């Protein structure tokens, strides 16, 4: 996702406070992390998937696109896909993922916004993954290959390690936060004049 002027979407930060204030709130519930952890832990095989550019996979209705207009120094733009910062973005994306994975939820898959976990025994894991990947393909949801791990005996999930032995606190409690902090710093650094 980039602009024709060479600026990538990661370098744009838009404040949607005014739009969020007048938006009718969507109270679609997000799953409880503890419930997901309890259900996923204790299995022999795991696959952890991450939606590529999460929210940006959801198209905004053409009649609503102008509501996302922003004006940086190089022109006026609006989003055609859902940006971060909209108050209803988490619920909207969770609803999409629940719809995509509905046949599998609670059986061998859990989803939290753009992250999902497939859990099973070793013998049935590949068959379950095939079903999941078919649903992803037919729904048009794309995975981030750099953040997707397939066929492991343990893995990171919402700040914890899940394995056949249960749930453990992640040895690096700041994992995930460091990436976001670097991104914010990088954006701020680009706006500073060089000394």
CSV table of C-alpha atoms in Angstrom, one decimal:
chain,number,residue,atom,x,y,z
A,1,UNK,CA,0.0,0.0,0.0
A,2,UNK,CA,1.8,3.1,-1.1
A,3,UNK,CA,1.1,6.5,-2.6
A,4,UNK,CA,2.2,7.4,-6.1
A,5,UNK,CA,4.5,10.1,-4.7
A,6,UNK,CA,6.7,7.4,-3.1
A,7,UNK,CA,5.4,7.7,0.5
A,8,UNK,CA,4.4,4.4,2.0
A,9,UNK,CA,1.3,4.1,4.1
A,10,UNK,CA,3.3,3.2,7.2
A,11,UNK,CA,4.7,6.7,7.2
A,12,UNK,CA,1.3,8.4,7.4
A,13,UNK,CA,-0.3,9.0,10.8
A,14,UNK,CA,-3.9,10.3,10.7
A,15,UNK,CA,-5.8,11.5,13.8
A,16,UNK,CA,-9.4,10.4,13.4
A,17,UNK,CA,-10.7,11.8,16.8
A,18,UNK,CA,-13.3,14.0,15.1
A,19,UNK,CA,-14.6,11.2,12.8
A,20,UNK,CA,-14.6,8.7,15.7
A,21,UNK,CA,-16.6,11.1,17.8
A,22,UNK,CA,-19.5,11.2,15.3
A,23,UNK,CA,-19.3,7.5,14.3
A,24,UNK,CA,-22.0,5.2,15.6
A,25,UNK,CA,-20.0,2.7,17.7
A,26,UNK,CA,-20.0,-1.0,16.7
A,27,UNK,CA,-19.9,-3.0,19.9
A,28,UNK,CA,-18.8,-6.2,18.3
A,29,UNK,CA,-17.0,-8.1,21.1
A,30,UNK,CA,-13.3,-9.1,20.9
A,31,UNK,CA,-12.5,-12.5,22.3
A,32,UNK,CA,-11.1,-12.8,25.8
A,33,UNK,CA,-7.4,-13.6,25.5
A,34,UNK,CA,-7.5,-15.9,28.6
A,35,UNK,CA,-10.3,-18.0,27.0
A,36,UNK,CA,-8.2,-18.3,23.8
A,37,UNK,CA,-5.1,-19.3,25.7
A,38,UNK,CA,-6.9,-22.0,27.7
A,39,UNK,CA,-8.5,-23.5,24.6
A,40,UNK,CA,-5.3,-23.5,22.5
A,41,UNK,CA,-2.8,-24.7,25.1
A,42,UNK,CA,-2.3,-28.4,25.7
A,43,UNK,CA,-2.0,-29.7,22.2
A,44,UNK,CA,0.9,-31.3,20.3
A,45,UNK,CA,1.0,-29.2,17.1
A,46,UNK,CA,0.4,-25.6,16.4
A,47,UNK,CA,0.3,-23.2,13.4
A,48,UNK,CA,0.2,-19.5,14.1
A,49,UNK,CA,-1.1,-17.2,11.4
A,50,UNK,CA,-1.0,-13.5,11.0
A,51,UNK,CA,-3.1,-11.5,8.5
A,52,UNK,CA,-1.0,-9.5,6.1
A,53,UNK,CA,-1.6,-5.8,6.8
A,54,UNK,CA,-4.6,-6.8,8.8
A,55,UNK,CA,-7.1,-4.0,8.6
A,56,UNK,CA,-5.9,-2.9,5.2
A,57,UNK,CA,-7.6,-6.1,3.8
A,58,UNK,CA,-11.0,-4.6,4.5
A,59,UNK,CA,-12.3,-2.3,1.7
A,60,UNK,CA,-14.2,0.9,2.7
A,61,UNK,CA,-17.5,1.4,0.9
A,62,UNK,CA,-17.0,4.1,-1.8
A,63,UNK,CA,-19.6,6.4,-0.2
A,64,UNK,CA,-17.6,6.3,3.1
A,65,UNK,CA,-14.1,6.8,1.6
A,66,UNK,CA,-14.2,10.6,1.7
A,67,UNK,CA,-14.8,10.5,5.4
A,68,UNK,CA,-11.2,9.3,5.8
A,69,UNK,CA,-9.7,12.2,3.9
A,70,UNK,CA,-6.4,13.6,5.1
A,71,UNK,CA,-4.1,16.4,3.8
A,72,UNK,CA,-0.4,16.1,4.2
A,73,UNK,CA,2.0,18.6,2.5
A,74,UNK,CA,2.1,16.7,-0.7
A,75,UNK,CA,-1.7,16.5,-1.5
A,76,UNK,CA,-5.1,15.3,-0.3
A,77,UNK,CA,-5.9,11.6,0.0
A,78,UNK,CA,-8.5,9.3,1.3
A,79,UNK,CA,-8.3,5.6,2.2
A,80,UNK,CA,-10.0,2.9,0.1
A,81,UNK,CA,-9.2,0.3,2.7
A,82,UNK,CA,-9.7,0.4,6.5
A,83,UNK,CA,-6.9,2.4,8.2
A,84,UNK,CA,-5.8,2.0,11.8
A,85,UNK,CA,-7.3,4.6,14.1
A,86,UNK,CA,-10.9,4.2,13.3
A,87,UNK,CA,-12.9,3.3,16.4
A,88,UNK,CA,-14.8,0.4,14.7
A,89,UNK,CA,-11.8,-1.1,13.0
A,90,UNK,CA,-11.0,-3.8,15.6
A,91,UNK,CA,-14.6,-5.0,15.8
A,92,UNK,CA,-15.0,-4.9,12.0
A,93,UNK,CA,-11.9,-7.0,11.4
A,94,UNK,CA,-12.8,-9.5,14.2
A,95,UNK,CA,-16.3,-9.9,12.6
A,96,UNK,CA,-14.6,-10.7,9.3
A,97,UNK,CA,-12.2,-13.2,10.7
A,98,UNK,CA,-15.0,-14.9,12.8
A,99,UNK,CA,-17.0,-15.2,9.6
A,100,UNK,CA,-14.1,-16.6,7.6
A,101,UNK,CA,-13.2,-19.2,10.3
A,102,UNK,CA,-16.8,-19.9,11.6
A,103,UNK,CA,-16.8,-23.6,10.7
A,104,UNK,CA,-13.6,-24.2,12.8
A,105,UNK,CA,-13.9,-21.8,15.8
A,106,UNK,CA,-13.7,-23.7,19.0
A,107,UNK,CA,-13.0,-27.0,17.3
A,108,UNK,CA,-9.3,-26.6,16.3
A,109,UNK,CA,-8.9,-22.8,15.7
A,110,UNK,CA,-9.0,-19.6,17.6
A,111,UNK,CA,-8.7,-16.0,16.2
A,112,UNK,CA,-7.9,-12.7,17.8
A,113,UNK,CA,-8.3,-9.8,15.3
A,114,UNK,CA,-5.6,-10.7,12.7
A,115,UNK,CA,-3.9,-13.5,14.5
A,116,UNK,CA,-5.1,-17.1,14.5
A,117,UNK,CA,-4.0,-20.4,15.9
A,118,UNK,CA,-4.6,-23.8,14.6
A,119,UNK,CA,-4.1,-26.5,17.3
A,120,UNK,CA,-4.4,-30.3,17.0
A,121,UNK,CA,-2.5,-33.6,17.3
A,122,UNK,CA,0.2,-34.3,14.8
A,123,UNK,CA,-1.8,-36.8,12.7
A,124,UNK,CA,-4.6,-34.4,11.8
A,125,UNK,CA,-2.7,-31.1,11.6
A,126,UNK,CA,-2.1,-31.0,7.9
A,127,UNK,CA,-5.7,-31.9,7.0
A,128,UNK,CA,-6.9,-29.1,9.3
A,129,UNK,CA,-4.5,-26.6,7.8
A,130,UNK,CA,-5.7,-27.5,4.3
A,131,UNK,CA,-9.3,-26.6,5.3
A,132,UNK,CA,-8.1,-23.3,6.9
A,133,UNK,CA,-6.0,-22.3,3.9
A,134,UNK,CA,-9.0,-23.1,1.5
A,135,UNK,CA,-11.2,-20.8,3.6
A,136,UNK,CA,-8.6,-18.1,3.6
A,137,UNK,CA,-8.1,-18.3,-0.1
A,138,UNK,CA,-11.9,-18.3,-0.9
A,139,UNK,CA,-12.4,-15.3,1.4
A,140,UNK,CA,-9.4,-13.3,0.0
A,141,UNK,CA,-7.6,-13.0,3.3
A,142,UNK,CA,-3.9,-12.9,2.8
A,143,UNK,CA,-1.3,-14.2,5.4
A,144,UNK,CA,2.0,-12.5,6.3
A,145,UNK,CA,4.6,-15.2,5.5
A,146,UNK,CA,7.1,-13.5,7.8
A,147,UNK,CA,4.8,-13.8,10.8
A,148,UNK,CA,3.2,-17.2,10.1
A,149,UNK,CA,4.7,-20.3,11.6
A,150,UNK,CA,3.4,-23.8,10.6
A,151,UNK,CA,3.7,-27.1,12.4
A,152,UNK,CA,5.4,-26.2,15.7
A,153,UNK,CA,5.2,-27.8,19.2
A,154,UNK,CA,4.9,-24.4,20.8
A,155,UNK,CA,4.6,-20.7,19.9
A,156,UNK,CA,3.9,-17.1,21.0
A,157,UNK,CA,0.3,-16.1,21.5
A,158,UNK,CA,-0.8,-12.7,23.0
A,159,UNK,CA,2.3,-12.4,25.1
A,160,UNK,CA,2.4,-16.0,26.3
A,161,UNK,CA,4.0,-19.3,25.1
A,162,UNK,CA,1.5,-22.1,24.4
A,163,UNK,CA,2.6,-25.7,24.2
A,164,UNK,CA,1.4,-29.3,25.0
A,165,UNK,CA,2.5,-28.4,28.6
A,166,UNK,CA,0.0,-25.5,28.9
A,167,UNK,CA,0.5,-21.7,29.0
A,168,UNK,CA,3.7,-19.9,30.2
A,169,UNK,CA,4.5,-16.3,30.4
A,170,UNK,CA,6.6,-15.2,27.4
A,171,UNK,CA,10.3,-14.9,28.4
A,172,UNK,CA,10.4,-11.5,26.6
A,173,UNK,CA,7.4,-9.6,28.0
A,174,UNK,CA,7.9,-6.7,25.6
A,175,UNK,CA,7.7,-8.7,22.5
A,176,UNK,CA,5.4,-7.0,20.0
A,177,UNK,CA,5.7,-3.7,21.8
A,178,UNK,CA,9.2,-3.0,20.7
A,179,UNK,CA,8.2,-3.2,17.0
A,180,UNK,CA,5.4,-0.7,17.5
A,181,UNK,CA,7.7,1.6,19.5
A,182,UNK,CA,10.3,1.6,16.7
A,183,UNK,CA,7.7,2.3,14.1
A,184,UNK,CA,6.4,5.3,16.1
A,185,UNK,CA,9.9,6.6,16.6
A,186,UNK,CA,10.8,6.2,12.9
A,187,UNK,CA,7.7,8.2,11.9
A,188,UNK,CA,8.5,11.0,14.4
A,189,UNK,CA,12.2,11.0,13.3
A,190,UNK,CA,11.2,11.6,9.7
A,191,UNK,CA,9.4,14.8,10.6
A,192,UNK,CA,12.4,16.3,12.5
A,193,UNK,CA,14.7,18.7,10.6
A,194,UNK,CA,18.2,17.4,10.2
A,195,UNK,CA,20.8,19.0,12.5
